[in-house]
Coordinates of C-alpha atoms and ligand atoms in Angstrom, one line a residue:
X17 CA 6.2 108.0 54.8
X18 CA 6.7 111.6 54.5
X19 CA 3.9 113.6 53.0
X20 CA 5.8 115.1 50.3
X21 CA 5.5 114.0 46.3
X22 CA 8.3 115.7 44.4
X23 CA 7.1 117.0 40.9
X24 CA 9.2 118.1 37.9
X25 CA 6.9 120.4 36.0
X26 CA 7.6 122.3 33.0
X27 CA 8.8 126.0 33.6
X28 CA 9.1 127.6 30.0
X29 CA 9.1 125.8 26.4
X30 CA 12.6 125.1 25.4
X31 CA 14.3 126.8 22.4
X32 CA 16.0 124.1 20.4
X33 CA 17.9 121.4 22.9
X34 CA 16.0 121.1 26.4
X35 CA 17.9 122.7 29.3
X36 CA 17.6 121.7 33.3
X37 CA 16.4 125.7 33.8
X38 CA 13.3 124.7 31.1
X39 CA 11.8 122.7 34.3
X40 CA 11.7 123.2 38.1
X41 CA 10.9 120.5 41.0
X42 CA 8.3 121.6 43.5
X43 CA 7.2 119.8 46.3
X44 CA 3.2 118.8 46.7
X45 CA 1.4 116.4 49.3
X46 CA 1.0 112.8 48.4
X47 CA -2.4 112.2 46.5
X48 CA -5.4 110.1 47.7
X49 CA -6.8 107.4 45.2
X50 CA -10.4 107.9 44.3
X51 CA -12.5 104.8 43.9
X52 CA -11.0 102.7 41.3
X53 CA -7.8 104.3 41.4
X54 CA -4.1 103.7 42.9
X55 CA -1.6 105.6 43.8
X56 CA 2.3 104.1 42.7
X57 CA 5.5 105.5 43.8
X58 CA 7.8 105.5 41.0
X59 CA 10.9 103.4 41.0
X60 CA 11.9 103.7 37.1
X61 CA 11.3 106.5 34.7
X62 CA 11.6 106.0 30.9
X63 CA 13.3 108.6 29.1
X64 CA 11.9 108.8 25.4
X65 CA 12.6 111.4 22.4
X66 CA 9.0 111.8 22.0
X67 CA 8.6 114.1 25.3
X68 CA 10.5 116.7 23.2
X69 CA 7.2 116.9 21.2
X70 CA 5.2 117.5 24.3
X71 CA 6.8 120.6 25.5
X72 CA 7.1 121.6 21.9
X73 CA 4.3 124.4 20.9
X74 CA 3.7 122.6 17.5
X75 CA 0.8 120.9 16.9
X76 CA 1.2 116.9 17.6
X77 CA -0.6 113.5 17.7
X78 CA -1.2 113.9 21.6
X79 CA -1.9 116.8 24.0
X80 CA 1.0 118.6 25.0
X81 CA 2.3 119.9 28.3
X82 CA 1.7 123.0 29.1
X83 CA 4.4 125.4 31.5
X84 CA 3.4 124.7 35.2
X85 CA 2.0 121.2 34.3
X86 CA 4.2 117.7 35.4
X87 CA 6.0 116.3 32.9
X88 CA 4.5 113.4 31.1
X89 CA 6.6 110.0 31.2
X90 CA 6.1 106.5 31.4
X91 CA 7.3 104.5 34.6
X92 CA 7.4 101.3 36.8
X93 CA 6.3 101.7 40.0
X94 CA 5.1 99.8 43.4
X95 CA 1.5 100.5 44.3
X96 CA 1.1 102.2 47.8
X97 CA -2.4 102.8 48.5
X98 CA -5.6 101.1 46.2
X99 CA -8.9 101.4 46.0
X100 CA -9.1 98.7 43.6
X101 CA -9.8 95.1 44.4
X102 CA -7.0 94.2 41.7
X103 CA -4.1 96.0 43.1
X104 CA -2.7 95.6 46.9
X105 CA 0.1 97.9 48.1
X106 CA 3.3 96.6 47.1
X107 CA 2.4 95.3 43.5
X108 CA 4.5 96.2 40.8
X109 CA 2.8 98.1 38.1
X110 CA 3.9 100.0 34.7
X111 CA 1.7 102.9 33.0
X112 CA 2.6 105.6 30.4
X113 CA 1.2 108.0 32.6
X114 CA 3.3 107.9 35.9
X115 CA 5.1 111.6 35.2
X116 CA 8.3 112.9 36.3
X117 CA 6.8 113.0 40.0
X118 CA 7.3 110.6 43.1
X119 CA 3.8 109.8 43.5
X120 CA 1.2 109.3 40.9
X121 CA -2.6 109.2 41.2
X122 CA -4.1 106.6 38.4
X123 CA -7.1 104.3 37.2
X124 CA -6.5 100.9 37.7
X125 CA -7.6 100.2 34.3
X126 CA -4.6 101.4 32.7
X127 CA -2.0 99.7 34.1
X128 CA -0.3 96.6 33.5
X129 CA 0.8 94.5 36.8
X130 CA 4.3 93.2 36.7
X131 CA 5.3 89.5 37.8
X132 CA 8.9 90.4 39.4
X133 CA 9.8 87.0 39.3
X134 CA 9.4 87.2 35.3
X135 CA 12.0 89.7 34.6
X136 CA 13.5 92.9 35.7
X137 CA 10.6 95.0 36.0
X138 CA 12.3 98.3 34.1
X139 CA 12.5 96.1 31.0
X140 CA 8.9 96.9 30.9
X141 CA 9.9 100.3 29.7
X142 CA 12.3 98.6 27.2
X143 CA 12.3 95.8 25.2
X144 CA 9.1 94.0 27.4
X145 CA 7.6 98.1 26.6
X146 CA 7.0 100.7 24.2
X147 CA 10.3 100.7 22.3
X148 CA 10.2 96.8 22.0
X149 CA 6.6 97.1 20.9
X150 CA 7.4 99.8 18.7
X151 CA 10.2 97.4 17.0
X152 CA 8.0 94.6 16.9
X153 CA 4.3 96.2 15.3
X154 CA 6.7 98.7 13.1
X155 CA 9.1 96.0 11.2
X156 CA 6.6 93.1 11.3
X157 CA 3.2 95.1 10.1
X158 CA 4.7 97.4 7.8
X159 CA 8.6 96.3 6.9
X160 CA 7.2 92.7 6.6
X161 CA 10.5 91.1 6.3
X162 CA 11.4 88.3 4.1
X163 CA 14.3 86.0 4.4
X164 CA 17.5 87.3 2.8
X165 CA 16.4 90.9 2.3
X166 CA 17.9 93.7 3.7
X167 CA 16.9 96.0 6.6
X168 CA 18.4 99.2 7.8
X169 CA 18.2 100.9 10.9
X170 CA 18.9 104.2 12.3
X171 CA 19.5 105.0 15.7
X172 CA 20.6 101.1 15.8
X173 CA 21.9 101.0 19.4
X174 CA 18.5 102.9 20.9
X175 CA 15.7 101.5 22.4
X176 CA 13.7 100.9 19.6
X177 CA 16.8 100.5 16.8
X178 CA 18.5 97.3 18.7
X179 CA 15.4 95.3 18.8
X180 CA 14.5 96.2 14.9
X181 CA 17.9 94.5 14.2
X182 CA 17.4 91.3 16.3
X183 CA 13.9 90.6 14.9
X184 CA 15.3 91.3 11.5
X185 CA 17.9 88.5 12.1
X186 CA 15.1 86.3 13.5
X187 CA 13.1 86.8 10.4
X188 CA 16.3 85.6 8.1
X189 CA 17.1 89.2 6.8
X190 CA 20.4 90.8 6.4
X191 CA 20.5 93.3 9.3
X192 CA 22.4 97.2 8.7
X193 CA 22.9 99.4 11.5
X194 CA 23.5 103.0 11.4
X195 CA 24.7 104.7 14.9
X196 CA 26.8 107.9 15.9
X197 CA 29.7 106.2 17.6
X198 CA 32.1 103.4 17.3
X199 CA 31.2 101.7 20.6
X200 CA 27.7 101.6 19.6
X201 CA 28.3 100.0 16.2
X202 CA 30.6 97.3 18.3
X203 CA 27.5 96.8 20.7
X204 CA 25.2 96.4 17.0
X205 CA 27.7 93.8 15.9
X206 CA 27.9 92.0 19.0
X207 CA 23.6 91.6 18.7
X208 CA 24.0 90.0 15.4
X209 CA 23.5 93.0 13.0
X210 CA 25.9 91.7 9.7
X211 CA 27.4 95.4 9.5
X212 CA 27.3 98.8 10.8
X213 CA 28.1 102.4 9.8
X214 CA 29.0 105.3 11.8
X215 CA 26.9 107.8 10.1
X216 CA 28.8 110.7 11.7
X217 CA 32.5 109.6 10.1
X218 CA 31.3 108.0 7.0
X219 CA 31.9 110.4 4.5
X220 CA 29.6 109.7 1.7
X221 CA 27.0 108.1 3.8
X222 CA 25.2 107.1 0.4
X223 CA 28.2 105.5 -1.0
X224 CA 28.8 103.5 3.0
X225 CA 25.1 102.2 2.7
X226 CA 25.6 101.1 -0.9
X227 CA 28.8 99.1 0.4
X228 CA 27.2 96.9 2.9
X229 CA 23.5 96.9 1.2
X230 CA 23.1 95.1 -2.0
X231 CA 19.6 97.2 -2.1
X232 CA 17.9 98.5 1.2
X233 CA 14.3 96.4 0.8
X234 CA 13.4 98.0 4.6
X235 CA 14.3 101.1 5.6
X236 CA 13.5 101.4 9.7
X237 CA 13.7 105.4 10.3
X238 CA 14.1 106.7 13.5
X239 CA 15.7 109.8 12.9
X240 CA 14.7 111.6 9.8
X241 CA 17.2 114.4 8.2
X242 CA 20.3 113.7 6.2
X243 CA 20.5 110.0 7.5
X244 CA 17.2 109.2 6.0
X245 CA 18.1 111.3 2.5
X246 CA 21.0 109.0 2.4
X247 CA 19.2 105.9 3.3
X248 CA 16.3 106.7 0.7
X249 CA 19.1 107.1 -2.2
X250 CA 19.7 103.2 -2.0
X251 CA 16.2 101.9 -1.9
X252 CA 15.6 99.1 -4.3
X253 CA 12.1 97.9 -6.3
X254 CA 9.3 97.0 -3.6
X255 CA 11.3 98.7 -0.4
X256 CA 9.3 99.7 2.3
X257 CA 10.0 102.9 4.5
X258 CA 9.1 103.1 8.1
X259 CA 8.8 106.2 9.5
X260 CA 8.9 105.6 13.2
X261 CA 10.9 108.6 14.1
X262 CA 12.5 112.0 13.2
X263 CA 14.4 113.0 16.3
X264 CA 16.7 114.8 14.0
X265 CA 13.8 117.5 13.9
X266 CA 12.3 117.5 17.5
X267 CA 14.5 120.7 18.6
X268 CA 12.7 122.5 15.6
X269 CA 9.6 121.4 15.3
X270 CA 8.2 124.8 14.7
X271 CA 10.3 125.0 11.4
X272 CA 9.5 123.4 8.2
X273 CA 11.0 120.2 7.2
X274 CA 12.1 120.3 3.6
X275 CA 14.9 118.3 2.5
X276 CA 15.6 116.3 -0.7
X277 CA 12.4 115.0 -2.5
X278 CA 12.5 111.2 -3.4
X279 CA 9.5 111.1 -5.2
X280 CA 10.6 109.5 -8.6
X281 CA 12.7 107.5 -6.4
X282 CA 9.9 105.9 -5.0
X283 CA 8.2 105.8 -8.5
X284 CA 10.7 104.1 -10.1
X285 CA 10.8 101.3 -7.1
X286 CA 7.5 101.1 -6.5
X287 CA 8.4 101.9 -2.8
X288 CA 6.2 102.4 0.1
X289 CA 6.3 104.6 2.9
X290 CA 4.3 104.8 6.4
X291 CA 4.2 106.3 9.3
X292 CA 3.7 104.2 12.6
X293 CA 2.4 105.0 16.1
X294 CA 2.6 103.0 18.7
X295 CA -0.7 103.5 20.4
X296 CA -2.5 102.3 17.2
X297 CA -1.7 98.7 18.3
X298 CA -2.5 98.7 21.9
X299 CA -4.9 95.7 21.4
X300 CA -2.5 93.6 20.3
X301 CA 0.3 94.2 22.9
X302 CA -0.4 91.0 25.4
X303 CA 0.3 89.0 22.1
X304 CA 3.3 90.9 20.7
X305 CA 4.8 91.0 24.6
X306 CA 4.6 87.0 24.5
X307 CA 6.5 86.5 21.6
X308 CA 9.2 89.1 22.7
X309 CA 9.6 87.4 26.0
X310 CA 9.8 84.1 24.8
X311 CA 12.5 85.3 21.8
X312 CA 14.1 87.1 25.3
X313 CA 14.2 83.8 27.3
X314 CA 15.5 81.7 24.2
X315 CA 18.6 84.3 24.1
X316 CA 17.5 85.8 20.9
X317 CA 16.9 89.2 22.3
X318 CA 19.4 91.2 24.2
X319 CA 18.8 94.6 25.5
X320 CA 21.3 97.2 26.7
X321 CA 19.9 99.8 29.3
X322 CA 21.6 103.5 30.0
X323 CA 20.6 103.8 33.7
X324 CA 20.9 107.4 35.7
X325 CA 20.1 107.6 39.1
X326 CA 17.9 110.5 40.8
X327 CA 14.6 112.0 39.4
X328 CA 16.1 115.3 39.4
X329 CA 18.5 114.2 36.6
X330 CA 15.5 113.4 34.2
X331 CA 15.8 116.9 31.9
X332 CA 19.4 116.2 31.7
X333 CA 18.9 112.6 30.6
X334 CA 16.2 113.8 28.4
X335 CA 18.8 116.4 26.5
X336 CA 21.3 113.3 26.2
X337 CA 18.6 111.0 24.4
X338 CA 18.1 114.0 22.0
X339 CA 21.7 114.6 21.4
X340 CA 22.7 110.8 21.1
X341 CA 24.8 110.9 24.7
X342 CA 22.9 107.9 25.8
X343 CA 23.9 104.3 25.0
X344 CA 20.7 102.0 24.8
X345 CA 17.5 102.5 26.4
X346 CA 17.5 105.9 28.8
X347 CA 16.3 105.3 32.2
X348 CA 16.1 107.1 35.3
X349 CA 16.3 104.9 38.6
X350 CA 14.3 106.7 40.9
X351 CA 14.0 104.2 44.0
X352 CA 15.0 100.9 44.7
Ligands
NAP411 N1 6.2 106.3 16.4 C1 6.2 105.7 17.4 O1 5.3 105.1 17.8 C2 7.3 105.7 18.3 C3 7.7 105.0 19.4 C4 8.8 104.6 20.1 C5 9.9 105.6 19.5 N2 9.8 106.4 18.4 C6 10.9 107.3 17.9 O2 12.1 106.1 17.6 C7 13.1 107.0 17.6 C8 14.1 106.2 18.5 O3 13.6 106.2 19.7 P1 14.5 105.6 21.0 O4 13.6 105.7 22.2 O5 14.8 104.5 20.4 O6 15.5 106.3 21.3 P2 17.2 105.7 20.9 O7 17.3 105.3 20.1 O8 17.3 105.5 22.6 O9 18.1 107.5 21.6 C9 18.1 108.3 20.4 C10 19.3 108.3 19.5 O10 19.1 108.8 18.3 C11 20.1 109.4 17.6 N3 20.1 110.7 17.5 C12 20.1 111.3 18.2 N4 20.0 112.8 17.1 C13 20.1 112.4 16.2 C14 20.2 113.0 15.0 N5 20.0 114.6 14.7 N6 20.3 112.4 13.5 C15 20.6 110.9 13.9 N7 20.4 110.1 14.9 C16 20.3 110.7 16.2 C17 21.2 109.1 19.0 O11 21.8 107.9 18.8 P3 23.2 107.8 17.5 O12 24.3 108.3 18.6 O13 23.3 106.5 16.8 O14 23.1 109.2 16.7 C18 20.3 109.0 20.0 O15 20.9 108.1 21.1 C19 13.0 108.5 17.9 O16 12.9 109.1 16.8 C20 11.3 108.4 18.6 O17 10.8 109.3 18.6 C21 8.4 106.3 18.0

């Protein structure tokens, strides 16, 4: 093995949409594990919308990446070197902290060991990982879906959204998708969504939502912005609004997010709106993963992935996710 660790570091904070020139690939020696640590070789890198927040100067729930630092990211890798008794070279593991680099030095404590016979390993970054868990906890804990209710989902063909719709169907709800292309709508219908709306071509989006939703009982918001405003105009009595993501604002986080206000509508409908963060739920991951896996094995959960090859393409893949170019969970295949 050549002693080279390719790393993608942040060169400068992007203005608006991230560009390849905001990042730089450098080469460093492969690190050595300390006591209780392993060094992993990256196979699959997850590209997620939250990454845009980490390279913004705006304050958030987690520490940002400073210029010169390796870009953050979750991944699936193979243990290359180990100084922990539970991990041997060749073991497959998933971690939130692999970063945009070929080799990561990680404490063994934060790793999830994967069984290569159980499922394709990259599912640990999607359906059976952070996005699937987000759909599961946010919909079931905050949404409390009941049979016959209508669940409206934005970014419905994406890593989180496609799981939300399918769990809503498992729970006996009517699921309605909002997505940005007709291909994406077709995929949502194939997943079992009862209706799908192209928010870019619908014209009066509030009217289009009204045509498909008797009332919105649960709005699973992945995007914020104008789509959020249209969904809020159709909430019913007792509606639950799940604020999972506001991707519409990610390229302008430094600016105030002021749009229409919905306070009277929330009051009249006695609605609830709650923000969600997946890291608050880590203690319950094993139980949720078992249920997601049992639904997958029973054929109740399908999952679409969008795979790009090559670590060097990670910056472009991030821009794709932020502009709707991805179709399904965005992954980078770094090594076989
Ligand atoms: N709170 C948490 O713990 C947590 C955890 C995971 C993810 N999230 C959030 O959940 C959301 C979805 O994440 P994901 O990983 O599943 O991403 P994703 O849906 O796979 O990809 C993002 C999608 O968002 C849509 N989009 C982009 N810009 C938009 C805009 N301005 N208005 C409307 N839609 C836009 C695009 O789909 P269209 O073509 O359909 O527009 C794009 O494909 C993100 O906001 C993310 O930050 C939150």
